[in-house]
Backbone as JSON Lines, residues from 0, in Angstrom:
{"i":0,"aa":"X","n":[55.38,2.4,22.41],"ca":[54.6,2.26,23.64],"c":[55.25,3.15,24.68]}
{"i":1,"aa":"X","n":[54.67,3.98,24.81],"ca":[55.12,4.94,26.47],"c":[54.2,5.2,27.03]}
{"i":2,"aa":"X","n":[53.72,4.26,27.96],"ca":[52.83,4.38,28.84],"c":[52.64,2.91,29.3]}
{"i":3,"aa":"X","n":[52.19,3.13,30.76],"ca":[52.48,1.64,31.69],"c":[50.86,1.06,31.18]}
{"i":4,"aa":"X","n":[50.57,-0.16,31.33],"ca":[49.68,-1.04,31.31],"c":[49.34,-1.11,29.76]}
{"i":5,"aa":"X","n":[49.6,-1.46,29.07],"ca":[49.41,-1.48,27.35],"c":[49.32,-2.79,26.87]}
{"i":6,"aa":"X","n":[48.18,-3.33,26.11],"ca":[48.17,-4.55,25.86],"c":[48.14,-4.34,23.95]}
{"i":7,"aa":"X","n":[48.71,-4.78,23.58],"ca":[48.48,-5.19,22.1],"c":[47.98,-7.15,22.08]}
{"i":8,"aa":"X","n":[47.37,-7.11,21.42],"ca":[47.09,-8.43,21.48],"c":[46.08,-9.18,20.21]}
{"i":9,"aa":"X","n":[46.37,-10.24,19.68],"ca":[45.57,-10.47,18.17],"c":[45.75,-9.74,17.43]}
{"i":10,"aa":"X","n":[46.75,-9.25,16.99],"ca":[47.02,-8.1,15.62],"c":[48.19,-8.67,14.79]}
{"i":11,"aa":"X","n":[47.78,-8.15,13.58],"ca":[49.11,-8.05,12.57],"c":[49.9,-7.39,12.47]}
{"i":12,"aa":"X","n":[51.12,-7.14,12.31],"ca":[52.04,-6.22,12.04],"c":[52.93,-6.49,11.07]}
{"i":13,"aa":"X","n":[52.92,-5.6,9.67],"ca":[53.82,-6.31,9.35],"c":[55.0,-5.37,9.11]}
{"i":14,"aa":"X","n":[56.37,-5.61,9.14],"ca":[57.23,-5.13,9.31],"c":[58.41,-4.36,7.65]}
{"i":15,"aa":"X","n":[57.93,-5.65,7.07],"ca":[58.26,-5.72,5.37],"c":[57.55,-5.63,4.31]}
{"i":16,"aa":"X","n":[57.95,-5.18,3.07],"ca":[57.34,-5.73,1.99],"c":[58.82,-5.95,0.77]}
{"i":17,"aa":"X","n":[58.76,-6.31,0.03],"ca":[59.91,-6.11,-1.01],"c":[60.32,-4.82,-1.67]}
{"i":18,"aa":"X","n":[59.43,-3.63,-1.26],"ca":[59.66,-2.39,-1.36],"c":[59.58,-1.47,-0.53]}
{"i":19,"aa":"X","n":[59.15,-2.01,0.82],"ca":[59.75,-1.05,1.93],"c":[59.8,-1.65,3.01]}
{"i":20,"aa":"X","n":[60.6,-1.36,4.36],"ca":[61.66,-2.32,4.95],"c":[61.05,-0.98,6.55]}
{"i":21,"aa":"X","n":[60.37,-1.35,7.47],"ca":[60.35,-0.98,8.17],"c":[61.98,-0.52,9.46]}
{"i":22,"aa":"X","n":[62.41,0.13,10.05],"ca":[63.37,-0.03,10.87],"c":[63.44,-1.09,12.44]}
{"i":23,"aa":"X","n":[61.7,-0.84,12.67],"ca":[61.46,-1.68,13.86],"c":[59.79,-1.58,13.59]}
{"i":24,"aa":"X","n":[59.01,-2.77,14.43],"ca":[57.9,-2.63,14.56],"c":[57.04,-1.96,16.15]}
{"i":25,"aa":"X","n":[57.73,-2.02,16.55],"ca":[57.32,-1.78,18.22],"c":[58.6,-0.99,18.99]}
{"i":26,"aa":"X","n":[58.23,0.17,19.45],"ca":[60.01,0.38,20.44],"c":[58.85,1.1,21.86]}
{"i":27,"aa":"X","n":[59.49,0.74,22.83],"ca":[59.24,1.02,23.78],"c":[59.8,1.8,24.73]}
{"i":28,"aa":"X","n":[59.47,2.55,25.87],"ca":[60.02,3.32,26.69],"c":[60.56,3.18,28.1]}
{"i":29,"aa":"X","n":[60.95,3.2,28.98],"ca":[61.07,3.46,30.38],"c":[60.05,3.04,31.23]}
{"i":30,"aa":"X","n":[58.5,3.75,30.33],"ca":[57.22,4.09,31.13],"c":[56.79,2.99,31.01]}
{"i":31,"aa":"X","n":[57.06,1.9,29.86],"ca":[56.03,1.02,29.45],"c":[55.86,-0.4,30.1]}
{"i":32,"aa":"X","n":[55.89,0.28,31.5],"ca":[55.83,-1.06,32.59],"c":[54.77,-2.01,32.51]}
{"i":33,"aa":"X","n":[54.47,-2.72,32.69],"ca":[53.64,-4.27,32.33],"c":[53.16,-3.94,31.25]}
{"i":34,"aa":"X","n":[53.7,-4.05,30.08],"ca":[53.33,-3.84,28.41],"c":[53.14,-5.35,27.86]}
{"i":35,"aa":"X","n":[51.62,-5.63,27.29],"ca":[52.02,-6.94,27.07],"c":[51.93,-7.13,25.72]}
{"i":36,"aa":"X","n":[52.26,-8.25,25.08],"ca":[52.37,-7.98,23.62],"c":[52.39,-9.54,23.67]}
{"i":37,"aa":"X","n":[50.92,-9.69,23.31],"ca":[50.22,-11.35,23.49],"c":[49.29,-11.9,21.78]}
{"i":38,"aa":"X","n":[50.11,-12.98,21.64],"ca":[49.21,-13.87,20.44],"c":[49.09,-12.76,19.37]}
{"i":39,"aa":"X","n":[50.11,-12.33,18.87],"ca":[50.15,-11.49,17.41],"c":[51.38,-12.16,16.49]}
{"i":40,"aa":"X","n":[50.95,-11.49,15.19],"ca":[51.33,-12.1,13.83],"c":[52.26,-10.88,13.29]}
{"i":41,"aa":"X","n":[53.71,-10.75,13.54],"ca":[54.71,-9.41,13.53],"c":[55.43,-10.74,12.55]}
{"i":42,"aa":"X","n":[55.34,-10.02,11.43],"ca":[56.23,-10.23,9.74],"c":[56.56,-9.45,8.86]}
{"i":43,"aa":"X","n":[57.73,-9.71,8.63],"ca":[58.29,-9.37,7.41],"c":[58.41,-10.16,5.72]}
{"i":44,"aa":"X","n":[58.86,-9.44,4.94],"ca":[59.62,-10.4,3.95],"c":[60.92,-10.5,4.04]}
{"i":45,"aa":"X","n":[61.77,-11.09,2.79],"ca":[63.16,-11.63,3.52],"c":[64.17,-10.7,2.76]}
{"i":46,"aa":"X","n":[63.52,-10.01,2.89],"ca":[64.1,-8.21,2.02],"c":[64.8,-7.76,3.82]}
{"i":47,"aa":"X","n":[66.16,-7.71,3.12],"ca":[67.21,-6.79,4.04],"c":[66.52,-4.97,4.79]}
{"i":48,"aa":"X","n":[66.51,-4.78,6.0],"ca":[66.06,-3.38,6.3],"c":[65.64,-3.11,7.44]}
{"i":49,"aa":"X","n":[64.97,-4.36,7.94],"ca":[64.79,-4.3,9.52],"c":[65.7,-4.27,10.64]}
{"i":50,"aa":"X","n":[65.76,-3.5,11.2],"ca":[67.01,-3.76,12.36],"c":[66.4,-4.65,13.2]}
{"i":51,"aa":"X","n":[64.91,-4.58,13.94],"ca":[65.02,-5.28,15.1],"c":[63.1,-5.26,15.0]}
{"i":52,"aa":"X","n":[62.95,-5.99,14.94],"ca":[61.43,-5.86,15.16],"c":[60.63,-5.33,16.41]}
{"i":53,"aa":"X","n":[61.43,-5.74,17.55],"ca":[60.56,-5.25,18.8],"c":[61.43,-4.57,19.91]}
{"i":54,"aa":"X","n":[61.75,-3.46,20.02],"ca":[62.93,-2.51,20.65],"c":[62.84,-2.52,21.92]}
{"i":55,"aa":"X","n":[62.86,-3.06,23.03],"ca":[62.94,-2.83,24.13],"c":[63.25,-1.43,24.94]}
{"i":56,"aa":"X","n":[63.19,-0.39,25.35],"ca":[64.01,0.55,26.43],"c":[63.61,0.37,27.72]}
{"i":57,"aa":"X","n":[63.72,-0.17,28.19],"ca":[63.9,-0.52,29.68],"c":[62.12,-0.68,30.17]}
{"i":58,"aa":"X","n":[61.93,-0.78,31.07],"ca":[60.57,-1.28,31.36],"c":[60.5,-2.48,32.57]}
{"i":59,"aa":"X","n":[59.62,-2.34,33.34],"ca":[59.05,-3.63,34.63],"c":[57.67,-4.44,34.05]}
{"i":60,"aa":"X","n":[58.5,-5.2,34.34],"ca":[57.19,-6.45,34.1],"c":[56.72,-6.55,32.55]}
{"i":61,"aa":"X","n":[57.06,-6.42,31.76],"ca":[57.05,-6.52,30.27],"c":[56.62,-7.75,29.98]}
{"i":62,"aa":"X","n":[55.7,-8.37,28.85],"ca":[55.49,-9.74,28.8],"c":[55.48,-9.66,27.48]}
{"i":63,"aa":"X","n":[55.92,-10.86,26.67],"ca":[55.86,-11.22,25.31],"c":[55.49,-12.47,24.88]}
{"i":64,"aa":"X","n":[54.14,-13.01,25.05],"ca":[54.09,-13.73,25.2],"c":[52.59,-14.41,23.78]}
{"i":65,"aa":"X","n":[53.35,-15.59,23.33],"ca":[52.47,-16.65,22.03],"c":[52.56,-15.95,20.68]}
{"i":66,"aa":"X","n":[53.73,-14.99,20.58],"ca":[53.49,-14.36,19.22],"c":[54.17,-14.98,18.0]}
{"i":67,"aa":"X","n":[53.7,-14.91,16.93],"ca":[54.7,-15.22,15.79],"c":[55.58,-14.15,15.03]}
{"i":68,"aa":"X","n":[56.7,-14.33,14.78],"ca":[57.62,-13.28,15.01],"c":[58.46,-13.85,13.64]}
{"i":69,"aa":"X","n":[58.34,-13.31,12.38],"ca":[59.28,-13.79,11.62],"c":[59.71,-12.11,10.67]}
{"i":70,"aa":"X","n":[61.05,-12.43,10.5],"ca":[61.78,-11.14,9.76],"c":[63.1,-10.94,9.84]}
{"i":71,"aa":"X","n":[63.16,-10.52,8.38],"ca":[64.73,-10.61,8.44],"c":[65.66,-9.43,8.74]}
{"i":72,"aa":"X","n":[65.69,-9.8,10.47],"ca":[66.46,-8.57,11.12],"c":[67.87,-8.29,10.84]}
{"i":73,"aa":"X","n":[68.47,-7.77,11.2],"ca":[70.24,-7.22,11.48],"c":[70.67,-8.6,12.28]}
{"i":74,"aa":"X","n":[71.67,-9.2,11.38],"ca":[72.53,-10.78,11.68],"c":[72.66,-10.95,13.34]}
{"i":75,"aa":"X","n":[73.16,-9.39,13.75],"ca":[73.55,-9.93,15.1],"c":[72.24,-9.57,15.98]}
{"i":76,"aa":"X","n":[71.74,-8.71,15.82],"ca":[70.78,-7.71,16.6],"c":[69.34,-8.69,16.78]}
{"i":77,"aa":"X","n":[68.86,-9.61,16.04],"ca":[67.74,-10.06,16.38],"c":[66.22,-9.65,16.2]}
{"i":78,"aa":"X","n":[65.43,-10.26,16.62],"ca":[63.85,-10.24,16.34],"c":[63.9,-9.05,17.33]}
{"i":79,"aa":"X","n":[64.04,-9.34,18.79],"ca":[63.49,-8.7,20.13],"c":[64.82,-8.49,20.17]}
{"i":80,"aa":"X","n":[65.26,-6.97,20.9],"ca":[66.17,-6.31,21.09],"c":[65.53,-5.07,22.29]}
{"i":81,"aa":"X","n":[67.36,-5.26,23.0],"ca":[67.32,-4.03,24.44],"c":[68.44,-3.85,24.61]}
{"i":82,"aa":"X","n":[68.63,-2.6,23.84],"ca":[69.84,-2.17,23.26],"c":[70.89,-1.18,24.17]}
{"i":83,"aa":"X","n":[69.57,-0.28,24.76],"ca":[70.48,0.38,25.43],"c":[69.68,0.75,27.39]}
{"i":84,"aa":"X","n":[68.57,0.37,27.83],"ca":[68.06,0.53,29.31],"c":[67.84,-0.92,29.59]}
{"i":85,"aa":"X","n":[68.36,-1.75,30.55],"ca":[67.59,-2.59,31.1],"c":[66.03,-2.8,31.15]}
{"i":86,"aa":"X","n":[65.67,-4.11,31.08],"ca":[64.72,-4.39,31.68],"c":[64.63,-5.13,32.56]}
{"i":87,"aa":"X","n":[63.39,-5.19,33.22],"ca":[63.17,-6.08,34.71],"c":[62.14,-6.27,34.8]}
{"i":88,"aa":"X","n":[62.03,-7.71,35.03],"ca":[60.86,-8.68,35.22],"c":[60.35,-8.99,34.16]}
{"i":89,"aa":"X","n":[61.0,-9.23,32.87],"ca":[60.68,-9.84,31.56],"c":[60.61,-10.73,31.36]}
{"i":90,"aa":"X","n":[59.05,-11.34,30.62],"ca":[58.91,-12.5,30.58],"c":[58.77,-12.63,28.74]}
{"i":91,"aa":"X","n":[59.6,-13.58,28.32],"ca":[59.59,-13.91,26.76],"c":[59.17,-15.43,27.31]}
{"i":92,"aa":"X","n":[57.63,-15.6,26.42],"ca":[57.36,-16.64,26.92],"c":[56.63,-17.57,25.36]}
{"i":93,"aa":"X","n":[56.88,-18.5,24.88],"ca":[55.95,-19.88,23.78],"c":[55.65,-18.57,22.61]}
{"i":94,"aa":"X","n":[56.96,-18.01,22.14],"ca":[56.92,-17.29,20.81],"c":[57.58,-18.19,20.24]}
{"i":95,"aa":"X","n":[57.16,-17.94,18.44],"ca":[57.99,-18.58,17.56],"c":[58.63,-17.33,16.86]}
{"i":96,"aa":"X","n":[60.16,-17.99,16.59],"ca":[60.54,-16.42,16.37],"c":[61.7,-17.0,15.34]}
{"i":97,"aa":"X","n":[61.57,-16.27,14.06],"ca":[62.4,-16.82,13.36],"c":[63.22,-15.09,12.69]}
{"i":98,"aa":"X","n":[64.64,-15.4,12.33],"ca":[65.32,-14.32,12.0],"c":[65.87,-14.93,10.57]}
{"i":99,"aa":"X","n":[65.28,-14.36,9.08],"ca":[65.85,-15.01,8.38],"c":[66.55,-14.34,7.46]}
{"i":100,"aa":"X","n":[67.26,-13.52,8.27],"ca":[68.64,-12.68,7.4],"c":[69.29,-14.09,6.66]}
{"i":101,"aa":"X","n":[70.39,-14.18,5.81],"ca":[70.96,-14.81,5.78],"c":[72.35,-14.96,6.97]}
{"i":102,"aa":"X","n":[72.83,-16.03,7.1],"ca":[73.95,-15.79,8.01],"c":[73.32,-15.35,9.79]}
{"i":103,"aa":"X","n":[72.02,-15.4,9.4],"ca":[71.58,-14.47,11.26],"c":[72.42,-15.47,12.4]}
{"i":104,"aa":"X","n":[72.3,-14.85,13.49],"ca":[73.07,-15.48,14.68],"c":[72.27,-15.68,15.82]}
{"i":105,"aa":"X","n":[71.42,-14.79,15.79],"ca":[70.3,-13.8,16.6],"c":[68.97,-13.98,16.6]}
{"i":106,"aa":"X","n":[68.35,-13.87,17.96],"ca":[66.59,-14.04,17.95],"c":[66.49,-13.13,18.93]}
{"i":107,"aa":"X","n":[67.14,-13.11,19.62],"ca":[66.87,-12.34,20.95],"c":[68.26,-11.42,22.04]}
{"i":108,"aa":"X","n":[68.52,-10.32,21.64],"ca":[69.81,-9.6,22.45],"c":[68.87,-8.7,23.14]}
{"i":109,"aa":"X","n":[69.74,-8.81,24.86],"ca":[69.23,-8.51,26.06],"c":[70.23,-7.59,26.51]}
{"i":110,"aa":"X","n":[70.7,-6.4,27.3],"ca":[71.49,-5.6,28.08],"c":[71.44,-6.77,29.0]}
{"i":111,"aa":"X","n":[72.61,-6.66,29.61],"ca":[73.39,-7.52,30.43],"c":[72.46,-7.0,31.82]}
{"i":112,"aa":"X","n":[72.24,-6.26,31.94],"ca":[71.24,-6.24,33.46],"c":[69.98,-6.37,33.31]}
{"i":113,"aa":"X","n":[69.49,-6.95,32.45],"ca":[67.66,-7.47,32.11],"c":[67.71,-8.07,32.92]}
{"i":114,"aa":"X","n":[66.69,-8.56,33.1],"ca":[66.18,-10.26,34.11],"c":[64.93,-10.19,34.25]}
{"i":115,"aa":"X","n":[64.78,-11.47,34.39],"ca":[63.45,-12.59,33.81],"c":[63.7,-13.86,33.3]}
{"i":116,"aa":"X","n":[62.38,-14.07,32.02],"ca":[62.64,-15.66,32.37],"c":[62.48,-15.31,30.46]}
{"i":117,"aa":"X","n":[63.09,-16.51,29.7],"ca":[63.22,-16.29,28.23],"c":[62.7,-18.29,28.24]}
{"i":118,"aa":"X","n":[61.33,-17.88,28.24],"ca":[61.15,-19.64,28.38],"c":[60.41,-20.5,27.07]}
{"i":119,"aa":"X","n":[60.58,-21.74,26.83],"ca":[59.46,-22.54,25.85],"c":[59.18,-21.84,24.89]}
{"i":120,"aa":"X","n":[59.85,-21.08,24.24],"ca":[60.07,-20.51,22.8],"c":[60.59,-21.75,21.69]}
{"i":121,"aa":"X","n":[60.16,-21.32,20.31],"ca":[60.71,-22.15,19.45],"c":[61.43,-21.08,18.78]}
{"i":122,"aa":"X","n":[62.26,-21.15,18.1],"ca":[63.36,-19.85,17.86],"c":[64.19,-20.55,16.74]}
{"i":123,"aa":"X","n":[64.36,-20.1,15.59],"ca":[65.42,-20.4,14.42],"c":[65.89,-18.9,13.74]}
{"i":124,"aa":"X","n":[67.46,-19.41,13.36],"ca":[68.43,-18.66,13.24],"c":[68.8,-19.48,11.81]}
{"i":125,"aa":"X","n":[69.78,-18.85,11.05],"ca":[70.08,-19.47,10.08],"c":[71.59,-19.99,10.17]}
{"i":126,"aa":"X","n":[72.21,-19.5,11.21],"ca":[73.96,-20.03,11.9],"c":[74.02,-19.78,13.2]}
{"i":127,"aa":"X","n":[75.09,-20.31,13.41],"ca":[76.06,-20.58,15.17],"c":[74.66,-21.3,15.66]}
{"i":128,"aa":"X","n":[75.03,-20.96,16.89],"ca":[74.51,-22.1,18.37],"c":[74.03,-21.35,19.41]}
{"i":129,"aa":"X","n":[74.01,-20.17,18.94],"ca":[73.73,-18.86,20.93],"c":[72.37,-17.63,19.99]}
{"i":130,"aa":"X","n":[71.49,-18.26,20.1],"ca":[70.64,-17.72,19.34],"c":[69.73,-16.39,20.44]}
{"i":131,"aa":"X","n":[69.99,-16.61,21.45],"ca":[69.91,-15.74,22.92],"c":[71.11,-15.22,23.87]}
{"i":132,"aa":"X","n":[70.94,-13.8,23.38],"ca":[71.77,-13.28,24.46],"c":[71.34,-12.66,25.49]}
{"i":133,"aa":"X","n":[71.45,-12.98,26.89],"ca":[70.77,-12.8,27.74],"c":[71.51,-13.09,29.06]}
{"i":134,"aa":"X","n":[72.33,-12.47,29.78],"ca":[73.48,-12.51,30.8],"c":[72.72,-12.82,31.88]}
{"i":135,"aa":"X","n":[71.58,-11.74,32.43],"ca":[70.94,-12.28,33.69],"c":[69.49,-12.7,33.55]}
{"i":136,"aa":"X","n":[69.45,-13.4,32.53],"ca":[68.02,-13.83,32.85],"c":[68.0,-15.18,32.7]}
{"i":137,"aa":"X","n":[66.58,-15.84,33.31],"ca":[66.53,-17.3,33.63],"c":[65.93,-17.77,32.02]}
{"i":138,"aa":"X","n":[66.66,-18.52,31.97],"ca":[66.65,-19.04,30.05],"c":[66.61,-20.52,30.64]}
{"i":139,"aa":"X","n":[65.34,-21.19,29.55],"ca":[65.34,-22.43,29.83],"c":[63.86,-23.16,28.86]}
{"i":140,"aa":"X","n":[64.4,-24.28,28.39],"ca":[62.7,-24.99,27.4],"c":[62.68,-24.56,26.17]}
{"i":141,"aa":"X","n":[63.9,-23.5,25.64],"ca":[63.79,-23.01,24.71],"c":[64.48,-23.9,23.52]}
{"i":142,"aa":"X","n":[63.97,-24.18,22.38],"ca":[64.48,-25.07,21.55],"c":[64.83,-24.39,20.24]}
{"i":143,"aa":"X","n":[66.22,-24.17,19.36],"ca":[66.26,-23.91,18.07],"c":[67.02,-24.48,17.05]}
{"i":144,"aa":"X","n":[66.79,-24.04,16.12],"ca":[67.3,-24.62,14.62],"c":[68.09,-23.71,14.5]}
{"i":145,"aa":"X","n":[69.5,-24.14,13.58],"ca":[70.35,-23.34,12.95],"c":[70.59,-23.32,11.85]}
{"i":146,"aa":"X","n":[69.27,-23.77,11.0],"ca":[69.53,-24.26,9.49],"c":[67.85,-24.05,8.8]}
{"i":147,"aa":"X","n":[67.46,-23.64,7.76],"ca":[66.27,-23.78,7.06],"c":[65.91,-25.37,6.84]}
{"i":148,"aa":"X","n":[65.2,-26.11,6.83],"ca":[64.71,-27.05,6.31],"c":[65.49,-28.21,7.07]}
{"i":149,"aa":"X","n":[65.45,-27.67,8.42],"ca":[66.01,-28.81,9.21],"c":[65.57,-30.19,9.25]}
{"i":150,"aa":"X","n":[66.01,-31.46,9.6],"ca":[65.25,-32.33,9.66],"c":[64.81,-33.02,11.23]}
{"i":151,"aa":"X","n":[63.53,-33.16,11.51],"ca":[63.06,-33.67,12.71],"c":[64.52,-34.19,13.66]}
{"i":152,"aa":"X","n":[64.36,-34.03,14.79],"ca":[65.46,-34.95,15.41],"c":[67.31,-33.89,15.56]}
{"i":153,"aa":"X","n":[67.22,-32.89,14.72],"ca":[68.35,-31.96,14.53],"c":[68.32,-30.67,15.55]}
{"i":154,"aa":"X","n":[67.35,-29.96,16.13],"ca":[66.77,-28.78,17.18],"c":[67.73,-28.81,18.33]}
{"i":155,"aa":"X","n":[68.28,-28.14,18.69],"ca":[68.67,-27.91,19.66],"c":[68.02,-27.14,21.06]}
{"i":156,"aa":"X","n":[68.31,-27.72,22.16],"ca":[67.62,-26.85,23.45],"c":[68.65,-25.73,24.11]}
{"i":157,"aa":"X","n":[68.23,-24.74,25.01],"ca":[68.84,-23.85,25.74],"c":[68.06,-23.33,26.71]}
């Protein structure tokens, strides 16, 4: 996406198959100010190859919002990744987002000067407890699992 006002929305993407392993599904630019990326179906299989499904480079007003998000990204790196430009005014909003590397840690790594709001997501990881990295942004409602086949009552909030 390089270019401001861009909506993707109701689409499939898929990221995997057991014989070829996309690097990312989406990377974005500088330009791609209010980019929204609403109610889509972004999957993989659980074949090793994806780094990051949705690449962030910096951007205003960005929204990510009701998508289903499953693939097995890079342990630390995550589904949604902003690796190297800030963003501002990002809203990650009621995605389900699952990372099913083995060992993953990761759903979501942010550059330490992002900001926004990372809200009412359901989010599973397959280990640890910090399934969002995200220094300046308002994080909150977000609930995850650190285990496959969790049982009701086990979810943790952040």
């Amino acid at each position: 996406v390089t270019a401001a006002d861009v909506t993707i929305e109701d689409c499939e993407i898929e990221t995997a198959t057991s014989s070829f392993q996309a690097t990312l599904a989406l990377l974005t630019t500088p330009a791609a100010d209010r980019f929204i990326l609403r109610n889509n179906f972004i999957h993989g299989s659980l074949n090793a190859g994806t780094t990051t499904q949705i690449s962030l480079v910096g951007g205003d007003g960005i929204q990510i919002l009701g998508n289903t998000i499953i693939g097995a990204c890079t342990t630390s790196a995550g589904n949604i990744a902003n690796a190297t430009t800030d963003s501002t005014n990002l809203v990650i909003d009621g995605n389900r987002i699952l990372n099913s590397t083995a060992s993953s840690t990761k759903v979501i790594v942010l550059t330490s000067g992002s900001t926004g709001f990372i809200t009412n997501n359901r989010l599973c990881i397959l280990s640890g407890t910090a399934p969002v990295t995200a220094a300046a942004m308002n994080v909150g409602g977000n609930v995850y699992s650190a285990a496959a086949g969790i049982t009701a009552g086990t979810a943790s909030t952040i």
